[in-house]
Short mmCIF file of C-alpha atoms in Angstrom, two decimals:
data_model
loop_
_atom_site.label_atom_id
_atom_site.label_comp_id
_atom_site.label_asym_id
_atom_site.label_seq_id
_atom_site.Cartn_x
_atom_site.Cartn_y
_atom_site.Cartn_z
CA UNK A 637 14.33 68.52 -15.64
CA UNK A 638 17.38 69.51 -17.67
CA UNK A 639 17.06 72.63 -19.81
CA UNK A 640 18.02 73.13 -23.43
CA UNK A 641 21.68 72.25 -23.89
CA UNK A 642 23.79 73.77 -26.64
CA UNK A 643 27.30 72.73 -27.54
CA UNK A 644 29.84 74.08 -27.87
CA UNK A 645 29.47 77.35 -25.93
CA UNK A 646 32.16 79.11 -27.93
CA UNK A 647 33.58 78.60 -31.41
CA UNK A 648 36.19 80.44 -33.42
CA UNK A 649 36.29 79.71 -37.13
CA UNK A 650 37.98 81.17 -40.16
CA UNK A 651 36.12 82.73 -43.08
CA UNK A 652 35.27 80.09 -45.66
CA UNK A 653 35.10 77.20 -43.21
CA UNK A 654 31.93 75.45 -42.15
CA UNK A 655 30.57 74.85 -38.67
CA UNK A 656 28.05 72.56 -36.97
CA UNK A 657 26.24 73.53 -33.81
CA UNK A 658 24.35 71.09 -31.62
CA UNK A 659 21.21 71.38 -29.52
CA UNK A 660 19.57 68.95 -27.10
CA UNK A 661 16.00 70.02 -26.31
CA UNK A 662 14.14 69.53 -23.06
CA UNK A 663 12.98 65.95 -22.72
CA UNK A 664 9.56 65.52 -24.31
CA UNK A 665 9.85 68.62 -26.49
CA UNK A 666 9.34 67.88 -30.17
CA UNK A 667 9.83 71.36 -31.64
CA UNK A 668 13.29 72.88 -31.96
CA UNK A 669 13.90 76.37 -33.31
CA UNK A 670 17.10 78.24 -34.05
CA UNK A 671 17.66 81.99 -33.74
CA UNK A 672 20.59 84.25 -34.53
CA UNK A 673 21.30 87.11 -32.14
CA UNK A 674 23.53 90.03 -33.11
CA UNK A 675 23.84 93.57 -31.71
CA UNK A 676 22.82 95.05 -35.05
CA UNK A 677 19.94 92.80 -36.15
CA UNK A 678 18.74 91.53 -32.78
CA UNK A 679 17.05 88.15 -32.58
CA UNK A 680 16.22 86.66 -35.95
CA UNK A 681 14.47 83.38 -36.67
CA UNK A 682 16.45 80.85 -38.67
CA UNK A 683 14.26 77.74 -38.84
CA UNK A 684 12.08 75.37 -36.84
CA UNK A 685 11.97 71.60 -36.87
CA UNK A 686 9.15 69.43 -35.64
CA UNK A 687 9.28 65.64 -35.73
CA UNK A 688 12.34 65.71 -37.97
CA UNK A 689 10.67 67.99 -40.55
CA UNK A 690 11.43 71.64 -41.19
CA UNK A 691 8.19 73.43 -40.39
CA UNK A 692 9.22 77.09 -40.72
CA UNK A 693 12.12 78.92 -42.28
CA UNK A 694 13.41 82.46 -41.87
CA UNK A 695 15.05 84.73 -44.41
CA UNK A 696 18.59 83.41 -44.30
CA UNK A 697 20.69 82.21 -47.23
CA UNK A 698 20.98 78.55 -48.10
CA UNK A 699 24.37 78.41 -46.37
CA UNK A 700 22.36 78.01 -43.18
CA UNK A 701 20.81 74.58 -42.80
CA UNK A 702 19.60 72.34 -40.05
CA UNK A 703 18.21 68.98 -39.22
CA UNK A 704 16.47 67.17 -36.44
CA UNK A 705 17.00 63.61 -35.36
CA UNK A 706 14.45 61.05 -34.18
CA UNK A 707 15.34 61.83 -30.53
CA UNK A 708 14.49 65.53 -31.22
CA UNK A 709 18.11 66.62 -30.95
CA UNK A 710 18.99 69.16 -33.61
CA UNK A 711 22.01 70.46 -35.43
CA UNK A 712 22.50 73.53 -37.53
CA UNK A 713 25.22 73.93 -40.10
CA UNK A 714 26.67 77.05 -41.64
CA UNK A 715 28.84 76.56 -44.70
CA UNK A 716 31.30 79.00 -46.29
CA UNK A 717 31.41 81.18 -43.21
CA UNK A 718 31.43 84.96 -43.61
CA UNK A 719 32.55 87.58 -41.11
CA UNK A 720 28.91 88.65 -40.74
CA UNK A 721 27.98 85.21 -39.45
CA UNK A 722 29.63 86.06 -36.13
CA UNK A 723 26.76 85.91 -33.66
CA UNK A 724 25.18 84.16 -30.75
CA UNK A 725 23.17 81.21 -32.06
CA UNK A 726 20.29 80.26 -29.83
CA UNK A 727 18.38 77.03 -29.85
CA UNK A 728 14.91 76.85 -28.32
CA UNK A 729 12.53 73.99 -27.74
CA UNK A 730 8.85 73.67 -27.01
CA UNK A 731 6.43 70.83 -26.57
CA UNK A 732 4.79 71.26 -29.93
CA UNK A 733 5.35 74.82 -31.17
CA UNK A 734 2.64 77.42 -31.60
CA UNK A 735 1.82 79.03 -28.29
CA UNK A 736 3.51 76.40 -26.16
CA UNK A 737 6.26 78.24 -24.23
CA UNK A 738 9.60 78.47 -25.95
CA UNK A 739 12.59 77.53 -23.79
CA UNK A 740 15.96 78.86 -24.91
CA UNK A 741 19.40 77.47 -24.35
CA UNK A 742 22.31 79.74 -23.46
CA UNK A 743 23.58 79.75 -27.00
CA UNK A 744 26.75 79.10 -28.96
CA UNK A 745 28.94 82.15 -29.50
CA UNK A 746 30.43 81.90 -32.99
CA UNK A 747 33.26 84.18 -33.98
CA UNK A 748 34.41 84.20 -37.61
CA UNK A 749 37.85 85.67 -38.28
CA UNK B 566 11.51 95.09 -42.61
CA UNK B 567 11.00 95.46 -38.90
CA UNK B 568 7.56 94.19 -38.04
CA UNK B 569 7.79 94.75 -34.28
CA UNK B 570 9.08 98.11 -33.05
CA UNK B 571 10.20 98.37 -29.44
CA UNK B 572 10.97 101.40 -27.29
CA UNK B 573 12.82 102.68 -25.43
CA UNK B 574 16.19 101.20 -26.30
CA UNK B 575 17.34 101.68 -22.72
CA UNK B 576 15.65 102.58 -19.46
CA UNK B 577 16.85 103.52 -15.99
CA UNK B 578 14.36 103.21 -13.14
CA UNK B 579 14.72 103.71 -9.42
CA UNK B 580 14.11 100.76 -7.13
CA UNK B 581 10.41 100.49 -6.37
CA UNK B 582 9.41 102.40 -9.48
CA UNK B 583 7.43 101.26 -12.52
CA UNK B 584 9.25 100.20 -15.68
CA UNK B 585 7.28 100.56 -18.90
CA UNK B 586 8.37 99.13 -22.24
CA UNK B 587 6.31 99.61 -25.39
CA UNK B 588 5.96 97.64 -28.60
CA UNK B 589 4.05 98.20 -31.83
CA UNK B 590 3.40 95.70 -34.58
CA UNK B 591 2.37 95.96 -38.20
CA UNK B 592 1.19 92.51 -39.17
CA UNK B 593 -2.48 92.07 -38.18
CA UNK B 594 -2.09 88.31 -38.55
CA UNK B 595 -0.02 88.22 -35.37
CA UNK B 596 -2.06 86.69 -32.58
CA UNK B 597 0.43 85.71 -29.89
CA UNK B 598 2.56 88.25 -28.04
CA UNK B 599 5.18 87.01 -25.53
CA UNK B 600 7.75 88.98 -23.56
CA UNK B 601 11.20 87.60 -22.86
CA UNK B 602 13.84 88.55 -20.30
CA UNK B 603 17.52 88.01 -21.02
CA UNK B 604 20.43 88.25 -18.61
CA UNK B 605 24.04 88.53 -19.85
CA UNK B 606 25.42 85.17 -20.92
CA UNK B 607 22.00 83.54 -20.84
CA UNK B 608 19.31 82.77 -23.36
CA UNK B 609 15.99 84.65 -23.28
CA UNK B 610 13.42 83.37 -20.80
CA UNK B 611 9.67 83.69 -21.24
CA UNK B 612 8.14 86.16 -18.77
CA UNK B 613 4.53 86.50 -19.77
CA UNK B 614 2.44 86.25 -22.93
CA UNK B 615 -0.92 87.52 -24.17
CA UNK B 616 -3.39 86.89 -26.96
CA UNK B 617 -5.30 89.78 -28.63
CA UNK B 618 -8.68 88.74 -27.19
CA UNK B 619 -7.47 89.93 -23.78
CA UNK B 620 -6.66 93.59 -23.01
CA UNK B 621 -4.53 92.95 -19.94
CA UNK B 622 -2.74 90.07 -18.26
CA UNK B 623 -0.98 90.18 -14.93
CA UNK B 624 1.49 87.74 -13.41
CA UNK B 625 3.01 88.89 -10.16
CA UNK B 626 4.75 92.23 -10.71
CA UNK B 627 4.56 91.89 -14.51
CA UNK B 628 1.58 93.15 -16.53
CA UNK B 629 0.98 93.16 -20.27
CA UNK B 630 -1.43 95.76 -21.64
CA UNK B 631 -2.72 95.14 -25.16
CA UNK B 632 -4.42 97.61 -27.52
CA UNK B 633 -5.59 95.73 -30.60
CA UNK B 634 -6.93 98.76 -32.49
CA UNK B 635 -3.65 100.64 -32.07
CA UNK B 636 -1.60 97.48 -32.68
CA UNK B 637 0.40 98.19 -29.56
CA UNK B 638 1.27 96.29 -26.41
CA UNK B 639 3.36 97.12 -23.40
CA UNK B 640 5.07 95.54 -20.43
CA UNK B 641 4.76 97.11 -17.01
CA UNK B 642 7.08 96.01 -14.21
CA UNK B 643 5.72 97.16 -10.88
CA UNK B 644 7.94 97.72 -7.84
CA UNK B 645 11.05 97.31 -10.01
CA UNK B 646 14.01 95.64 -8.28
CA UNK B 647 17.75 95.62 -9.06
CA UNK B 648 17.36 91.92 -9.94
CA UNK B 649 15.05 92.99 -12.79
CA UNK B 650 18.01 94.63 -14.52
CA UNK B 651 18.16 92.77 -17.83
CA UNK B 652 17.29 93.11 -21.50
CA UNK B 653 13.62 92.70 -22.35
CA UNK B 654 12.28 91.65 -25.72
CA UNK B 655 8.75 91.75 -27.00
CA UNK B 656 7.82 89.31 -29.73
CA UNK B 657 4.92 88.30 -31.93
CA UNK B 658 3.89 85.30 -33.96
CA UNK B 659 1.06 84.08 -36.16
CA UNK B 660 -1.16 81.20 -35.19
CA UNK B 661 -1.40 77.92 -36.99
CA UNK B 662 1.51 76.20 -35.39
CA UNK B 663 5.22 76.79 -35.33
CA UNK B 664 7.49 78.89 -33.17
CA UNK B 665 8.45 81.57 -35.67
CA UNK B 666 8.73 84.57 -33.40
CA UNK B 667 9.42 88.08 -34.68
CA UNK B 668 11.30 89.94 -31.96
CA UNK B 669 11.54 93.60 -31.09
CA UNK B 670 14.99 95.16 -30.83
CA UNK B 671 15.18 94.91 -27.05
CA UNK B 672 15.19 97.28 -24.09
CA UNK B 673 18.08 97.34 -21.65
CA UNK B 674 16.61 97.99 -18.21
CA UNK B 675 18.70 99.12 -15.27
CA UNK B 676 17.10 99.41 -11.85
CA UNK B 677 19.10 101.61 -9.51
CA UNK B 678 19.08 101.53 -5.73
#
C-alpha cells in the first residue's frame, strides 16, 4: 500500500508570493491533517479535513488555507508568503481521525527568500 | 503556550542501554498520548500510543509509562541500538474525533557503539 505522498518535495518562493502544496493520502483514509515543522516552534497543527470539511483548525493566520477533494486528496495554500513561513510542511492521513494512527508523508520543504 | 513539555532536548546512550524520554502535559482534557519517531528527511512515524486508563504499555523494546495524577508520561527504549538514533516526539490530543495533536519539542537520541 502506498504511503502518504506530498508534492513537491522542495519549493523556493519569494516573499509576497503564494504557494500550493499537495497531498495524496493513503488509499481509504478520509482524514487529512497538515502540520508545520520548524526548528524553533517544532511541530504545529495547521488544520484537518475529513470528508471535504475542515474539522479542526490550529492557530495560524488566515493566509494559511486548505481544502480536500472528493477523492480525499488535499491541498494547502499559503498566500502573501513571509520569511517566517519557511518550514517543512507535513501532511498526515488517518482512516477517520481521533485515535486512528496518523501516517505522515515526508513533507514539502518550503524556503521563502 | 506550550501544553506538552518534553525533556531532555538531546540524549546520548550507549548501545544496549536504556533511553528514557519524559513528557508532561497541562491540559487534563488530553486523553490520547502517542509517541513518534522521526529520521532525517522523513516524516514522523507512530511508535506506540497510550490512553490514560492504562499505566503502562509495551511493544517490543518500547514502553510507555503513564502517571495520570502527575500528568506525566515517558518513553523507555530498552536495549537501545544505533538504528534507534532519531528524534522522538511525544504528543497529546483530546477525544471526540479529529487528529489535532499537540507535540512536545522533540528529543534527539544518539545511540553510540
